[in-house]
Coordinates of C-alpha atoms and ligand atoms in Angstrom, one line a residue:
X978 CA 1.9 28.8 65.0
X979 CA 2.4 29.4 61.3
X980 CA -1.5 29.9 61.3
X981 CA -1.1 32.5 63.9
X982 CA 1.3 34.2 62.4
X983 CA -0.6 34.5 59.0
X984 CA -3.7 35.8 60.7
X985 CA -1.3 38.7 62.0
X986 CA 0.1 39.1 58.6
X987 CA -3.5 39.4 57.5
X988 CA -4.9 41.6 60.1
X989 CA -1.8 44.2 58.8
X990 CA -2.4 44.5 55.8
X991 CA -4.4 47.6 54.6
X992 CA -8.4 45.9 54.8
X993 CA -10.4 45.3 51.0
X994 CA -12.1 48.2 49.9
X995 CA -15.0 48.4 47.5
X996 CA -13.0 50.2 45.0
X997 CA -9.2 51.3 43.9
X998 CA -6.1 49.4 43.5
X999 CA -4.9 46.8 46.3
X1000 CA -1.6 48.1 48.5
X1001 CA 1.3 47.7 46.3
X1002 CA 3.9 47.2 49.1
X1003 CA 2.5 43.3 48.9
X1004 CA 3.9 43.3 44.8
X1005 CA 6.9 45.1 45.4
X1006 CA 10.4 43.8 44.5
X1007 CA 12.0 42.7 47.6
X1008 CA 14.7 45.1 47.3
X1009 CA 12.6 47.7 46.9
X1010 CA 10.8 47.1 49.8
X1011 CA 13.8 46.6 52.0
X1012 CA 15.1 49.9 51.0
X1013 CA 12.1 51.9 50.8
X1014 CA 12.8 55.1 51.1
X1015 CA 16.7 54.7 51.4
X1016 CA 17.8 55.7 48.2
X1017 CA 21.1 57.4 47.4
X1018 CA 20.5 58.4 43.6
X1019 CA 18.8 57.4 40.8
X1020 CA 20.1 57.7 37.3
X1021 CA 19.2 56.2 33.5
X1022 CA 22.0 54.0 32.0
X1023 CA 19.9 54.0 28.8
X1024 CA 16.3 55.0 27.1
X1025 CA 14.0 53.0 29.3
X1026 CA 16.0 51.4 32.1
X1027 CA 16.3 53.5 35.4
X1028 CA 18.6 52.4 37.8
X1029 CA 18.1 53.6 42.0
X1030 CA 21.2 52.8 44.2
X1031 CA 20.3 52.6 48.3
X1032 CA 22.1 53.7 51.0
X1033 CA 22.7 49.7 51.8
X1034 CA 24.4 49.6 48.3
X1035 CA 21.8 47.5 47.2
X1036 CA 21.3 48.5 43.6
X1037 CA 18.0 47.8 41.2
X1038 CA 17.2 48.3 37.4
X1039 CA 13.8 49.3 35.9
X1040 CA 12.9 48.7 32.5
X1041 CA 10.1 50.5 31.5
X1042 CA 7.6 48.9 28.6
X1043 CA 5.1 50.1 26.5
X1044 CA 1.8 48.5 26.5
X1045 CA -1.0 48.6 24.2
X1046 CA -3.2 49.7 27.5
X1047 CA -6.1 47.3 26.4
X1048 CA -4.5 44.2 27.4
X1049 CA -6.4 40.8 26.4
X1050 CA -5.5 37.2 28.3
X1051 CA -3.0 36.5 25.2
X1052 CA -0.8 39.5 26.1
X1053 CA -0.5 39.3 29.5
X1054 CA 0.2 35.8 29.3
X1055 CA 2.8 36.5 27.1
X1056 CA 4.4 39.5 29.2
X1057 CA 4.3 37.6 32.0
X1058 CA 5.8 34.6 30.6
X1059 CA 9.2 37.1 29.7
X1060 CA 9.0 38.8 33.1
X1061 CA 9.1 35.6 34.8
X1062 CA 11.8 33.9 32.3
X1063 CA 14.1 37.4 32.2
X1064 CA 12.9 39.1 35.1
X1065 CA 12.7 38.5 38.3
X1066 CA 8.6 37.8 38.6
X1067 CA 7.8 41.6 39.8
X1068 CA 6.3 44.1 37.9
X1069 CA 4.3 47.4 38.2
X1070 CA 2.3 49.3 36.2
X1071 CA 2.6 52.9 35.8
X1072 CA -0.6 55.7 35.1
X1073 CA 0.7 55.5 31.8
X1074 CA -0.1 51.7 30.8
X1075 CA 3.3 51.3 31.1
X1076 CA 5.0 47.8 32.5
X1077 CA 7.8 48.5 35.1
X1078 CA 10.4 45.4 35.7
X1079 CA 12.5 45.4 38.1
X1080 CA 15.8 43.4 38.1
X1081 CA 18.5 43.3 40.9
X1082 CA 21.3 42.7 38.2
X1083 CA 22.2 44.4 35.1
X1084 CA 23.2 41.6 33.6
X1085 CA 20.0 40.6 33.2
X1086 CA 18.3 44.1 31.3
X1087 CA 19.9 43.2 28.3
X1088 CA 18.3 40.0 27.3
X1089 CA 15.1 41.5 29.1
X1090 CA 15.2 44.3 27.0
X1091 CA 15.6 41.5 23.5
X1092 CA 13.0 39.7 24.9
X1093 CA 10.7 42.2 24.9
X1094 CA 11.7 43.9 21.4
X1095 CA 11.2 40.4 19.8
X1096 CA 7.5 40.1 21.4
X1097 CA 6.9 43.4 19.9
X1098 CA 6.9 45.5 22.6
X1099 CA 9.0 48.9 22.4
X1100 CA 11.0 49.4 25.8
X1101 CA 11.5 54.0 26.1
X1102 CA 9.5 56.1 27.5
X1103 CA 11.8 57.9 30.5
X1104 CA 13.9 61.1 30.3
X1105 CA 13.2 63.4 27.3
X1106 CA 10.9 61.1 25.3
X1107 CA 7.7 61.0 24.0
X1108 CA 6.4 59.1 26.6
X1109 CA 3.2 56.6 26.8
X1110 CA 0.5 58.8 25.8
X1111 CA -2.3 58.5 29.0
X1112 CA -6.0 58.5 27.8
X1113 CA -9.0 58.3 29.6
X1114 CA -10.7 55.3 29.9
X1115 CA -13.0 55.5 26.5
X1116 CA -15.8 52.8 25.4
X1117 CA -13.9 49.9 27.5
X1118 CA -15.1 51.4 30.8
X1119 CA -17.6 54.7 30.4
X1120 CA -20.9 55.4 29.2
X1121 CA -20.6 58.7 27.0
X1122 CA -17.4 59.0 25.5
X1123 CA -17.3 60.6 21.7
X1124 CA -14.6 58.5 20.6
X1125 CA -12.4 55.8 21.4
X1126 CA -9.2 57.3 23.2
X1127 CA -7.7 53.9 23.6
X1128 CA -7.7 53.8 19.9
X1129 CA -6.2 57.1 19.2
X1130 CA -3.6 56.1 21.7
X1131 CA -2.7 53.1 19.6
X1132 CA -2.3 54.4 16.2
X1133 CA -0.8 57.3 17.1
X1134 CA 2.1 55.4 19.5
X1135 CA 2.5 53.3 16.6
X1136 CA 3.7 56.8 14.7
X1137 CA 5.8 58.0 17.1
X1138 CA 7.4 54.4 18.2
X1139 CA 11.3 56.4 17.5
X1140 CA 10.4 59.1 20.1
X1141 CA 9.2 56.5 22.8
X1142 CA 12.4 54.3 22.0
X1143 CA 15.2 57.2 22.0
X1144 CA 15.5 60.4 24.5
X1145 CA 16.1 63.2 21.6
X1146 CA 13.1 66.2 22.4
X1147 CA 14.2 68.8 24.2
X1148 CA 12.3 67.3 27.6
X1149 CA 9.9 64.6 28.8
X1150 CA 6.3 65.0 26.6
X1151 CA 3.1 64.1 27.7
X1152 CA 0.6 63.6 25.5
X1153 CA -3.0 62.9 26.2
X1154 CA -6.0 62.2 25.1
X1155 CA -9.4 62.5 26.1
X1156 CA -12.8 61.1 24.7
X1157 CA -15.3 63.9 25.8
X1158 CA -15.0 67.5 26.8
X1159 CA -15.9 67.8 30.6
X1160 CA -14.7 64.7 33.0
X1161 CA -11.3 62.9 33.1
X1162 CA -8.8 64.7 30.6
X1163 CA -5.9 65.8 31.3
X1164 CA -2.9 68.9 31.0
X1165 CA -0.3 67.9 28.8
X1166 CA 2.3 68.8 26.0
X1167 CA -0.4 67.9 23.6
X1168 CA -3.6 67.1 24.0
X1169 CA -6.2 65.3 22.2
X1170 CA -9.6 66.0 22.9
X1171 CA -13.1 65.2 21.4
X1172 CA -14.9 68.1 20.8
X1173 CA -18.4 68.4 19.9
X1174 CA -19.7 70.8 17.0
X1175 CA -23.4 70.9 17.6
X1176 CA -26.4 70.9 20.0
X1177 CA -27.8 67.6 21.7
X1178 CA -30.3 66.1 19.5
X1179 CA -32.9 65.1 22.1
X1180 CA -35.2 62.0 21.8
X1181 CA -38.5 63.4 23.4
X1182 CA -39.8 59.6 23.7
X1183 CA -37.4 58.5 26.2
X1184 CA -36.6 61.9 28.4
X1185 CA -39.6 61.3 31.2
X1186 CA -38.8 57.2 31.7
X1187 CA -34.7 58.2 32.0
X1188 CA -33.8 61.6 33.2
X1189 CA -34.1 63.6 36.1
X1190 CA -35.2 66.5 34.6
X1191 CA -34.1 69.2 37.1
X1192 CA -30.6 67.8 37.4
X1193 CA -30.2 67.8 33.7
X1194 CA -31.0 71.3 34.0
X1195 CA -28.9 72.2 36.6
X1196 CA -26.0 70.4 34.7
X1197 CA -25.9 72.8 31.6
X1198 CA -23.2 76.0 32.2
X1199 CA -24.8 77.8 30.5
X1200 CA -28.6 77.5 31.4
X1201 CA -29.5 76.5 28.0
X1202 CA -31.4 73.5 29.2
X1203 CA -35.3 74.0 30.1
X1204 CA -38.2 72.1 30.6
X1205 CA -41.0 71.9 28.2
X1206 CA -43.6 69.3 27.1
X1207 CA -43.3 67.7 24.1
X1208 CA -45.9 65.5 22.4
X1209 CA -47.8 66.0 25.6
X1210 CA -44.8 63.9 27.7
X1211 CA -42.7 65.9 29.9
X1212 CA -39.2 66.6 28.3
X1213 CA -36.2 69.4 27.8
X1214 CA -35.8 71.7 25.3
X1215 CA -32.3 73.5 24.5
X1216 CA -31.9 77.0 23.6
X1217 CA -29.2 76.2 20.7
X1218 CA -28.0 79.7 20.6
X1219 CA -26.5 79.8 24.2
X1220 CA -25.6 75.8 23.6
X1221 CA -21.5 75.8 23.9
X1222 CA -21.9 71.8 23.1
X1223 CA -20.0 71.4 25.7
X1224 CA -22.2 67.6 26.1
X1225 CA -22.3 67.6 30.1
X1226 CA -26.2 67.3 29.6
X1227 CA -25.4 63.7 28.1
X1228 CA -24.2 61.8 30.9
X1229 CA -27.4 62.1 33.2
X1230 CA -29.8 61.9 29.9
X1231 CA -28.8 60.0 27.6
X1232 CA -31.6 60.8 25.4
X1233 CA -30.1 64.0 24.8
X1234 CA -27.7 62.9 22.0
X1235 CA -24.4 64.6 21.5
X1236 CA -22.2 62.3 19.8
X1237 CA -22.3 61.9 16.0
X1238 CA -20.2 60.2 13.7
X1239 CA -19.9 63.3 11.7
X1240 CA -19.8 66.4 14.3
X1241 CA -18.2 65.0 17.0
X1242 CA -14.8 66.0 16.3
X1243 CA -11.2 66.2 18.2
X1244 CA -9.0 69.4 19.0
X1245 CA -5.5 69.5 19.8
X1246 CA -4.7 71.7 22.5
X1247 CA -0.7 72.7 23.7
X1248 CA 1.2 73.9 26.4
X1249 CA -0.3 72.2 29.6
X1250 CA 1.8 70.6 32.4
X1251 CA 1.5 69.8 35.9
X1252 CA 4.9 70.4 36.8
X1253 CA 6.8 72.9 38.9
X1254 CA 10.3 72.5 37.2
X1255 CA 11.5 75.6 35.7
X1256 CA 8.3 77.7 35.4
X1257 CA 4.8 77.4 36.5
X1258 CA 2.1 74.6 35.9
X1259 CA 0.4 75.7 32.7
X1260 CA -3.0 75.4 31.1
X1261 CA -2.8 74.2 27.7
X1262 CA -5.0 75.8 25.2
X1263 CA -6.2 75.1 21.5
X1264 CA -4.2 75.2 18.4
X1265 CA -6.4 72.9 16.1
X1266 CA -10.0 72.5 16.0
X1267 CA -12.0 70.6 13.8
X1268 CA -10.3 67.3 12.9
X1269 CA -12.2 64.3 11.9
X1270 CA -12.5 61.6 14.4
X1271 CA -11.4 59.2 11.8
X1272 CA -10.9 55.6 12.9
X1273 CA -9.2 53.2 13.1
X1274 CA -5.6 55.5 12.6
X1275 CA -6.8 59.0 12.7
X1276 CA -4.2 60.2 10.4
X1277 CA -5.3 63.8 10.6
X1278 CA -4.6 63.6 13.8
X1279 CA -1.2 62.3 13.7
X1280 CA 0.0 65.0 11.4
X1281 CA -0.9 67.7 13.2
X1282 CA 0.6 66.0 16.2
X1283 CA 3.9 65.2 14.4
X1284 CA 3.9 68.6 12.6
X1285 CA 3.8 70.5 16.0
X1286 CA 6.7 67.7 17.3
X1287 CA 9.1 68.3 14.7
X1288 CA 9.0 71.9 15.3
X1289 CA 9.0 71.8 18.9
X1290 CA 12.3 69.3 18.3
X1291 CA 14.1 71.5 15.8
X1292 CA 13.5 75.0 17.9
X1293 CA 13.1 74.5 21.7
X1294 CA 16.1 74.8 23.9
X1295 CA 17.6 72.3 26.2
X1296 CA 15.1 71.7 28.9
X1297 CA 12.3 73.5 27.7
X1298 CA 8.7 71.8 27.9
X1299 CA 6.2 72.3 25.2
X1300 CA 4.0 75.6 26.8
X1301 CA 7.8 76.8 27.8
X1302 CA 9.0 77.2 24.1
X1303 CA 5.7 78.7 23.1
X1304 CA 5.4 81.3 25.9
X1305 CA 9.5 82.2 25.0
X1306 CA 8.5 82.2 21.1
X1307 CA 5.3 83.3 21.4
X1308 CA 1.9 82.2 20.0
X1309 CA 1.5 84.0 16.7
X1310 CA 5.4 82.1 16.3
X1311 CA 4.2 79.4 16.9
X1312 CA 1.9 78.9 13.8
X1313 CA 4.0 80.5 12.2
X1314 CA 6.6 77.8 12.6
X1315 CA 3.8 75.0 12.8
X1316 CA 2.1 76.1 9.5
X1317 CA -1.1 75.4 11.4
X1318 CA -4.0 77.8 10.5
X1319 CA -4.8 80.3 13.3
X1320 CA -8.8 80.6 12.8
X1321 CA -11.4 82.2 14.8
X1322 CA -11.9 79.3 16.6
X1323 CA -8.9 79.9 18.7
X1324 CA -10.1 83.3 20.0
X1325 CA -12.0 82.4 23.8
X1326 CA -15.4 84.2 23.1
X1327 CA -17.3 82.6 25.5
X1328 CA -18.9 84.9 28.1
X1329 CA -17.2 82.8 30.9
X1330 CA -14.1 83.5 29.4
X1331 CA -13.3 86.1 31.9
X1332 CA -13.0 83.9 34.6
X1333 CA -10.8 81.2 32.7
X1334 CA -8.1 83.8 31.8
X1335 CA -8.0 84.7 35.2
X1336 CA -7.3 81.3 36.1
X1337 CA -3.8 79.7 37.1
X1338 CA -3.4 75.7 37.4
X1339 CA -3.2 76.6 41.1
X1340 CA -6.2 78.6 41.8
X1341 CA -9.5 78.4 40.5
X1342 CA -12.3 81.1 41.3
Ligands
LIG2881 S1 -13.0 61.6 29.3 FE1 -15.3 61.6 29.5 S2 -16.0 60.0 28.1 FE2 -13.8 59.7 28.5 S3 -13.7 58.2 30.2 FE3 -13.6 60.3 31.0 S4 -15.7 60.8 31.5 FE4 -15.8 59.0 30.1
LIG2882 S1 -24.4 70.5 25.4 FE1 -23.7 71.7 27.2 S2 -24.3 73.8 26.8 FE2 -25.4 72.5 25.4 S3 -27.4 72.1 26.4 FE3 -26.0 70.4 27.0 S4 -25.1 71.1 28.9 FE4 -26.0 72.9 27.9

């Protein structure tokens, strides 16, 4: 009989894909399960702990932890060992590389909370914070990024540790990073992308025995890419003055080169947001170009970043997200306030350029 019934249990459950993230409802706190989608209100009793009451009355706490994102055997063992000696043995992770615990008692989000803060993890992140900062998935998981966003991640939480822990800015910001210039990055506050300064260097050896040579053509925007022979072997050449290094010729040929440890470079870029509070989703755009990708803390990087931060803290208004204050302040404000050079590398030359000013985060032509 109990055979039976776990067969049925089974046969329920959602069926194993090849790919993506197993059903969560199986992980969930039992609470939350019993009063999914029943919940009266929600409200933060303190940076990092949200608190949901149901219609039932039930009542649940989450504390929300930052994580390093690249998580070896050690730490998990070690966050897993609090969660199941404080917690209650459930836990979620959010897109951020946060950990999520939920408790059915608020006694017990205090000594959580210790717990955590003595392992050396910070516990923030909700309401008007700087919250985890998201990156794409860098050298841990792809094939052609230009730097490690993992990395920049780190060092740069590490910096802003106070902002995660308390809820002082003005609202919630995002900040992301993203380790090349075409796939996976996204809008946020602040943005840190790699950006490349100069043409694929091509290695004419390898080109016939790895790429496609018509789809590496077909990938460049701006039809810079052609075929040619070279050394009597079929290959690509690359017309370098319509190049934008943009490097989306890299991930189907390899061979053609675009990262260096010298011109591959990050940009900060403000203002983006996915969200419909209060105004419109906004594209972010570029405030700093040119800043060495200097591992293993970046600190050029984390100036900038903390430079525009403090001015956005001191000046916004209640409420107001990054692209919000700017667009109320205006640009050339902005750096004015910032101190950040306005160069000519701001100005959207590009002959596409027509099409991405037209463009809203809703609609894309
Ligand atoms: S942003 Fe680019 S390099 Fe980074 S993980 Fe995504 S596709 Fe790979
Ligand atoms: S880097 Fe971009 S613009 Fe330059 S050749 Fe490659 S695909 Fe074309």
């Amino acid at each position: 009989m109990a055979q039976a019934q776990v067969a049925v249990e089974k046969k329920q459950m959602r069926p194993p894909i090849e790919s993506g993230c197993p059903d969560g409802m199986q992980y969930m706190h039992p609470l939350m399960i019993k009063n999914f989608g029943n919940w009266k209100y929600h409200d933060r009793p303190r940076p990092g702990v949200l608190h949901h009451v149901a219609y039932s009355g039930d009542e649940i706490w989450t504390v929300r932890v930052g994580t390093q994102r690249q998580l070896g055997p050690y730490e998990i063992n070690l966050l897993c060992d609090i969660i199941d000696q404080y917690g209650e043995g459930y836990v979620r992770f959010t897109i951020r590389s946060n950990m999520e615990v939920m408790v059915s008692k608020w006694e017990k989000v205090g000594p959580l909370i210790q717990a955590f803060n003595d392992a050396g993890y910070p516990v923030g992140g909700t309401g008007n914070s700087v919250t985890m900062i998201s990156h794409t998935q860098g050298w841990l998981h792809c094939d052609i990024p230009g730097t490690d966003a993992s990395g920049v991640v780190k060092s740069l939480m590490d910096e802003l540790y106070e902002e995660f822990i308390k809820e002082e800015m003005p609202n919630r910001v995002h900040i992301t990073t993203s380790c090349c210039q075409i796939n996976c990055g996204g809008q946020g506050d602040i943005a840190i992308n790699v950006q490349h300064t100069k043409p694929p260097k091509i290695n004419h050896d390898l080109v016939a025995n790895v790429c496609e040579r018509p789809s590496v053509v077909a990938r460049c925007p701006v039809a810079a890419i052609r075929p040619a022979i070279v050394n009597g072997k079929p290959s690509l050449e690359v017309d370098e003055k319509k190049c934008i290094c943009c490097g989306a010729c890299y991930p189907p040929c390899p061979p053609m080169q675009i990262n260096d440890p010298v011109h591959s470079k990050l940009a900060i870029w403000v203002g983006g947001k996915n969200s419909n509070a209060r105004s419109k989703p906004m594209f972010q755009k570029l405030v700093a170009a040119g800043l060495p990708n200097n591992p293993p803390r970046w600190p050029e990087v984390a100036a900038v970043v903390k430079k525009i931060l403090t001015t956005y803290k001191k000046d916004a208004r209640d409420w107001e997200r990054v692209g919000d204050w700017v667009e109320r302040i205006g640009w050339p404000r902005f750096f004015e306030l910032t101190g950040l050079p306005f160069t000519k590398f701001h100005i959207d030359n590009w002959r596409g350029a027509r099409n991405s000013l037209n463009a809203s985060a809703h609609i894309r032509f």
